[in-house]
Tab-separated table of C-alpha atoms and ligand atoms in Angstrom:
chain	number	residue	atom	x	y	z
A	1	UNK	CA	74.671	106.082	160.149
A	2	UNK	CA	77.339	106.336	157.478
A	3	UNK	CA	80.899	105.575	158.590
A	4	UNK	CA	83.070	108.674	158.171
A	5	UNK	CA	86.761	109.443	158.801
A	6	UNK	CA	87.848	112.996	157.972
A	7	UNK	CA	91.414	113.020	159.317
A	8	UNK	CA	94.081	110.565	158.100
A	9	UNK	CA	97.743	110.536	157.038
A	10	UNK	CA	99.827	108.785	154.384
A	11	UNK	CA	103.466	108.541	153.309
A	12	UNK	CA	103.030	111.974	151.713
A	13	UNK	CA	103.672	113.301	155.227
A	14	UNK	CA	104.247	111.334	158.445
A	15	UNK	CA	101.894	108.416	157.809
A	16	UNK	CA	103.160	104.911	157.105
A	17	UNK	CA	100.975	103.791	154.195
A	18	UNK	CA	100.894	104.645	150.521
A	19	UNK	CA	97.731	106.647	149.772
A	20	UNK	CA	96.196	103.718	147.852
A	21	UNK	CA	96.960	101.341	150.745
A	22	UNK	CA	95.348	103.730	153.230
A	23	UNK	CA	92.174	103.823	151.124
A	24	UNK	CA	92.105	100.016	150.869
A	25	UNK	CA	92.485	99.784	154.631
A	26	UNK	CA	89.663	102.303	155.112
A	27	UNK	CA	87.474	100.217	152.815
A	28	UNK	CA	88.227	97.054	154.814
A	29	UNK	CA	87.247	98.957	157.964
A	30	UNK	CA	83.915	99.893	156.389
A	31	UNK	CA	84.640	103.598	155.918
A	32	UNK	CA	82.245	105.121	153.380
A	33	UNK	CA	83.458	108.722	153.389
A	34	UNK	CA	87.192	109.357	153.771
A	35	UNK	CA	89.333	112.495	153.875
A	36	UNK	CA	93.096	112.290	153.455
A	37	UNK	CA	94.655	115.183	155.381
A	38	UNK	CA	98.430	115.020	155.247
A	39	UNK	CA	100.491	117.668	157.028
A	40	UNK	CA	100.991	120.674	154.742
A	41	UNK	CA	100.876	118.749	151.473
A	42	UNK	CA	98.388	117.595	148.843
A	43	UNK	CA	100.821	115.116	147.275
A	44	UNK	CA	98.865	111.989	148.272
A	45	UNK	CA	95.444	113.143	147.143
A	46	UNK	CA	95.418	112.099	143.475
A	47	UNK	CA	96.377	108.498	144.278
A	48	UNK	CA	93.900	108.336	147.164
A	49	UNK	CA	91.082	109.728	145.021
A	50	UNK	CA	91.751	107.228	142.289
A	51	UNK	CA	91.650	104.240	144.680
A	52	UNK	CA	88.538	105.677	146.368
A	53	UNK	CA	86.788	105.789	143.001
A	54	UNK	CA	87.823	102.199	142.305
A	55	UNK	CA	86.416	101.026	145.636
A	56	UNK	CA	83.338	103.270	145.659
A	57	UNK	CA	84.307	105.340	148.693
A	58	UNK	CA	83.292	108.998	148.864
A	59	UNK	CA	86.612	110.866	148.836
A	60	UNK	CA	87.168	114.273	150.442
A	61	UNK	CA	90.468	115.965	149.550
A	62	UNK	CA	92.044	117.552	152.604
A	63	UNK	CA	95.152	118.932	154.262
A	64	UNK	CA	96.273	119.529	157.852
A	65	UNK	CA	97.872	122.970	158.082
A	66	UNK	CA	100.243	123.968	160.884
A	67	UNK	CA	99.780	127.408	162.388
A	68	UNK	CA	100.547	129.311	165.562
A	69	UNK	CA	98.273	131.266	167.897
A	70	UNK	CA	99.469	132.967	171.097
A	71	UNK	CA	102.514	130.745	171.176
A	72	UNK	CA	100.515	127.525	170.800
A	73	UNK	CA	101.106	125.324	167.747
A	74	UNK	CA	97.655	124.591	166.290
A	75	UNK	CA	96.494	122.298	163.481
A	76	UNK	CA	93.735	123.340	161.105
A	77	UNK	CA	92.309	120.667	158.831
A	78	UNK	CA	91.127	121.988	155.478
A	79	UNK	CA	88.378	119.764	154.088
A	80	UNK	CA	86.998	119.553	150.558
A	81	UNK	CA	89.751	121.763	149.195
A	82	UNK	CA	90.578	122.199	145.522
A	83	UNK	CA	94.135	120.906	145.685
A	84	UNK	CA	95.127	122.436	142.350
A	85	UNK	CA	93.915	125.913	143.274
A	86	UNK	CA	96.388	128.779	143.437
A	87	UNK	CA	95.643	129.197	147.152
A	88	UNK	CA	96.616	125.591	147.941
A	89	UNK	CA	99.725	125.796	145.796
A	90	UNK	CA	100.774	128.936	147.669
A	91	UNK	CA	99.958	127.279	151.007
A	92	UNK	CA	101.967	124.137	150.289
A	93	UNK	CA	104.905	126.133	148.987
A	94	UNK	CA	104.907	128.342	152.091
A	95	UNK	CA	104.647	125.387	154.468
A	96	UNK	CA	107.329	123.409	152.647
A	97	UNK	CA	109.726	126.320	153.076
A	98	UNK	CA	108.734	126.683	156.750
A	99	UNK	CA	109.341	122.961	157.344
A	100	UNK	CA	112.644	123.039	155.539
A	101	UNK	CA	113.888	126.002	157.616
A	102	UNK	CA	112.600	124.387	160.787
A	103	UNK	CA	114.395	121.140	159.886
A	104	UNK	CA	117.696	123.001	159.657
A	105	UNK	CA	117.096	124.649	163.031
A	106	UNK	CA	116.125	121.393	164.723
A	107	UNK	CA	119.370	119.909	163.378
A	108	UNK	CA	121.406	122.775	164.842
A	109	UNK	CA	119.707	122.488	168.241
A	110	UNK	CA	120.273	118.725	168.397
A	111	UNK	CA	123.888	119.039	167.244
A	112	UNK	CA	124.475	121.392	170.177
A	113	UNK	CA	123.226	118.572	172.410
A	114	UNK	CA	125.917	116.247	171.002
A	115	UNK	CA	123.568	114.681	168.452
A	116	UNK	CA	124.924	115.591	165.003
A	117	UNK	CA	123.540	114.376	161.682
A	118	UNK	CA	119.860	114.085	162.591
A	119	UNK	CA	118.444	116.406	159.938
A	120	UNK	CA	120.377	114.808	157.078
A	121	UNK	CA	119.088	111.361	158.027
A	122	UNK	CA	115.544	112.635	158.716
A	123	UNK	CA	115.440	114.116	155.201
A	124	UNK	CA	116.670	110.822	153.773
A	125	UNK	CA	114.005	108.879	155.684
A	126	UNK	CA	111.291	111.317	154.601
A	127	UNK	CA	112.285	110.502	151.000
A	128	UNK	CA	110.604	113.540	149.502
A	129	UNK	CA	107.575	113.518	151.805
A	130	UNK	CA	106.679	116.621	153.790
A	131	UNK	CA	109.218	116.403	156.621
A	132	UNK	CA	107.910	116.273	160.186
A	133	UNK	CA	109.106	115.556	163.687
A	134	UNK	CA	108.325	111.819	163.390
A	135	UNK	CA	111.075	111.622	160.738
A	136	UNK	CA	113.463	113.218	163.240
A	137	UNK	CA	112.385	110.738	165.895
A	138	UNK	CA	113.126	107.831	163.545
A	139	UNK	CA	116.507	109.301	162.653
A	140	UNK	CA	117.426	109.732	166.326
A	141	UNK	CA	116.640	106.066	166.999
A	142	UNK	CA	118.698	104.938	163.992
A	143	UNK	CA	121.636	107.063	165.112
A	144	UNK	CA	121.445	105.538	168.583
A	145	UNK	CA	120.708	108.825	170.358
A	146	UNK	CA	117.492	107.485	171.893
A	147	UNK	CA	116.019	104.012	172.356
A	148	UNK	CA	112.588	104.737	170.886
A	149	UNK	CA	110.571	107.320	168.994
A	150	UNK	CA	108.559	107.852	172.168
A	151	UNK	CA	111.749	108.757	174.015
A	152	UNK	CA	112.748	111.113	171.175
A	153	UNK	CA	109.473	113.035	171.602
A	154	UNK	CA	109.534	112.918	175.400
A	155	UNK	CA	113.068	114.278	175.680
A	156	UNK	CA	113.747	116.342	172.563
A	157	UNK	CA	110.889	116.855	170.107
A	158	UNK	CA	107.675	117.149	172.113
A	159	UNK	CA	105.934	120.357	173.199
A	160	UNK	CA	108.322	122.749	174.930
A	161	UNK	CA	111.481	120.682	174.193
A	162	UNK	CA	114.492	121.908	172.167
A	163	UNK	CA	113.244	120.451	168.899
A	164	UNK	CA	109.783	121.998	169.183
A	165	UNK	CA	110.344	125.039	166.969
A	166	UNK	CA	107.162	126.842	166.010
A	167	UNK	CA	108.362	130.246	164.875
A	168	UNK	CA	108.061	129.507	161.166
A	169	UNK	CA	104.375	128.740	161.030
A	170	UNK	CA	101.985	131.198	159.374
A	171	UNK	CA	99.282	132.970	161.346
A	172	UNK	CA	95.887	131.460	161.969
A	173	UNK	CA	94.139	133.958	159.676
A	174	UNK	CA	96.457	132.987	156.842
A	175	UNK	CA	95.750	129.252	157.015
A	176	UNK	CA	92.004	129.849	157.284
A	177	UNK	CA	92.173	132.146	154.270
A	178	UNK	CA	94.147	129.635	152.187
A	179	UNK	CA	91.594	126.964	153.026
A	180	UNK	CA	88.596	129.120	152.172
A	181	UNK	CA	90.179	130.469	148.993
A	182	UNK	CA	90.681	126.860	147.936
A	183	UNK	CA	86.938	126.311	148.382
A	184	UNK	CA	87.424	124.308	151.576
A	185	UNK	CA	86.091	124.294	155.107
A	186	UNK	CA	88.515	125.166	157.939
A	187	UNK	CA	88.238	122.684	160.817
A	188	UNK	CA	89.976	122.939	164.182
A	189	UNK	CA	91.815	119.619	164.594
A	190	UNK	CA	91.833	117.670	167.895
A	191	UNK	CA	90.890	120.695	170.085
A	192	UNK	CA	91.633	118.883	173.333
A	193	UNK	CA	95.259	118.195	172.452
A	194	UNK	CA	96.764	121.656	172.818
A	195	UNK	CA	97.242	121.716	176.550
A	196	UNK	CA	94.985	124.784	176.753
A	197	UNK	CA	92.529	125.449	179.567
A	198	UNK	CA	88.864	125.372	178.531
A	199	UNK	CA	88.818	129.182	178.932
A	200	UNK	CA	91.768	129.630	176.580
A	201	UNK	CA	90.259	127.180	174.113
A	202	UNK	CA	87.044	129.231	174.119
A	203	UNK	CA	89.033	132.383	173.376
A	204	UNK	CA	90.780	130.543	170.567
A	205	UNK	CA	87.495	129.331	169.094
A	206	UNK	CA	86.058	132.856	169.130
A	207	UNK	CA	89.044	134.134	167.164
A	208	UNK	CA	88.972	131.124	164.822
A	209	UNK	CA	85.303	131.699	164.095
A	210	UNK	CA	85.812	135.423	163.492
A	211	UNK	CA	88.533	134.569	160.995
A	212	UNK	CA	86.213	132.254	159.050
A	213	UNK	CA	86.661	128.898	160.770
A	214	UNK	CA	83.529	126.810	160.272
A	215	UNK	CA	83.982	123.506	162.084
A	216	UNK	CA	85.810	121.646	164.842
A	217	UNK	CA	86.543	118.020	165.546
A	218	UNK	CA	84.344	116.646	168.302
A	219	UNK	CA	85.471	113.048	168.109
A	220	UNK	CA	88.967	111.662	167.560
A	221	UNK	CA	91.225	108.975	168.936
A	222	UNK	CA	93.107	109.270	172.208
A	223	UNK	CA	90.676	111.622	173.960
A	224	UNK	CA	88.500	110.815	176.931
A	225	UNK	CA	84.725	110.626	176.378
A	226	UNK	CA	83.822	113.372	178.883
A	227	UNK	CA	86.157	115.824	177.211
A	228	UNK	CA	84.711	114.894	173.804
A	229	UNK	CA	81.200	115.537	175.141
A	230	UNK	CA	82.380	118.935	176.349
A	231	UNK	CA	83.831	119.686	172.916
A	232	UNK	CA	80.560	118.709	171.236
A	233	UNK	CA	78.755	121.193	173.487
A	234	UNK	CA	81.250	123.908	172.629
A	235	UNK	CA	80.761	123.251	168.912
A	236	UNK	CA	77.020	123.785	169.211
A	237	UNK	CA	77.402	126.840	171.476
A	238	UNK	CA	79.707	128.464	168.957
A	239	UNK	CA	77.591	127.237	166.034
A	240	UNK	CA	80.486	125.386	164.517
A	241	UNK	CA	79.900	122.273	162.462
A	242	UNK	CA	81.184	118.966	163.777
A	243	UNK	CA	83.938	116.897	162.222
A	244	UNK	CA	85.312	113.489	163.193
A	245	UNK	CA	88.594	111.802	162.379
A	246	UNK	CA	90.843	109.020	163.544
A	247	UNK	CA	94.113	110.903	162.825
A	248	UNK	CA	95.352	107.507	161.664
A	249	UNK	CA	99.082	107.419	160.852
A	250	UNK	CA	100.434	103.915	161.158
A	251	UNK	CA	99.125	100.331	161.457
A	252	UNK	CA	101.823	99.745	164.094
A	253	UNK	CA	100.088	102.283	166.355
A	254	UNK	CA	97.621	99.873	167.851
A	255	UNK	CA	95.695	102.635	169.599
A	256	UNK	CA	94.437	104.087	166.302
A	257	UNK	CA	92.740	102.616	163.288
A	258	UNK	CA	91.351	104.273	160.218
A	259	UNK	CA	87.606	104.690	160.712
A	260	UNK	CA	87.848	104.189	164.479
A	261	UNK	CA	86.010	107.178	165.950
A	262	UNK	CA	84.688	107.339	169.529
A	263	UNK	CA	80.869	107.526	169.638
A	264	UNK	CA	79.422	111.040	169.863
A	265	UNK	CA	77.059	111.978	172.682
A	266	UNK	CA	74.662	114.869	172.177
A	267	UNK	CA	73.479	116.843	169.164
A	268	UNK	CA	75.740	118.041	166.397
A	269	UNK	CA	75.680	119.480	162.890
A	270	UNK	CA	77.859	117.218	160.683
A	271	UNK	CA	80.285	119.027	158.406
A	272	UNK	CA	79.984	116.073	156.009
A	273	UNK	CA	76.195	116.306	155.549
A	274	UNK	CA	76.645	118.187	152.247
A	275	UNK	CA	79.061	115.580	150.910
A	276	UNK	CA	77.366	112.205	151.422
B	1	LIG	P1	105.208	118.208	162.997
B	1	LIG	O1	104.101	118.118	161.976
B	1	LIG	O2	106.548	118.062	162.401
B	1	LIG	O3	105.077	119.404	163.904
B	1	LIG	O4	105.068	116.930	163.925
B	1	LIG	C1	103.847	116.667	164.568
B	1	LIG	C2	103.491	115.209	164.399
B	1	LIG	O5	104.330	114.438	165.248
B	1	LIG	C3	102.084	114.891	164.821
B	1	LIG	O6	101.199	115.015	163.749
B	1	LIG	C4	102.195	113.461	165.257
B	1	LIG	O7	102.105	112.622	164.136
B	1	LIG	C5	103.599	113.369	165.807
B	1	LIG	N1	103.679	113.547	167.266
B	1	LIG	C6	103.430	114.672	167.962
B	1	LIG	N2	103.651	114.500	169.275
B	1	LIG	C7	104.065	113.226	169.416
B	1	LIG	C8	104.442	112.430	170.527
B	1	LIG	N3	104.475	112.919	171.768
B	1	LIG	N4	104.800	111.157	170.286
B	1	LIG	C9	104.775	110.667	169.034
B	1	LIG	N5	104.415	111.363	167.943
B	1	LIG	C10	104.064	112.625	168.129
B	2	LIG	MN1	101.322	113.585	162.242
B	3	LIG	MN1	97.456	117.222	164.198
B	4	LIG	MN1	96.781	114.681	161.932
């Protein structure tokens, strides 16, 4: 079977590698079909495509869009999008504004907790990339407010903490529509990572499908095999295509690697079958 990874990050958002370096790493890992899916930006795609062509890897342009549903922050991966389409330009512009407003609010919340200056440094560290909470975590370590990025998430930035501000994200229907208008396929990212019960996840998937969602990830890093098997069953019950992705961000994160996807048990309909 062909080695596929349809969920990865670069320095265009909160990843650690230049797009070209990510593609080289994927090639060394034997990946034959690679999607780059940075958070709310297409800025890394041209460089990644060019290196993919050089190395003979099938390249799938992608994006990971933040949205909100019933108070839960959800990620939708758009695969095989036309990054220069009007829809994607509108999407990226909207999300950039949402992230910029959120960054200001996170800064205000942290300043109230006697931690001034975080947003200014986070923006500096992001250096023009799409700003995300990992940049805030880095800034908080540098400013001496926490000992590690893990502590920053555990105490201040993770789900339900002061820095977890979701109110700016667009609705689910909007991100699905942007993706489809850009010619892409809307994929529910890492469905087991939202702290939802199976029943709530099923309700979500019904809505997602009604809105035009076509696929969900059934294998990704950091999830236990039984839960992945359950997700694969849900995908076939709901007649959603299957996607797989490492969600690779950083070579220092030893628990992930580009191309490292847990094996899939059971039958599935690969979203990538039209592309390879
Ligand atoms: P954002 O896109 O700004 O909402 O930030 C979400 C990103 O932060 C995710 O894509 C991960 O890369 C990272 N992240 C989320 N939760 C944690 C956590 N508990 N520890 C470390 N990184 C995290
Ligand atoms: Mn991330
Ligand atoms: Mn995600
Ligand atoms: Mn991701």
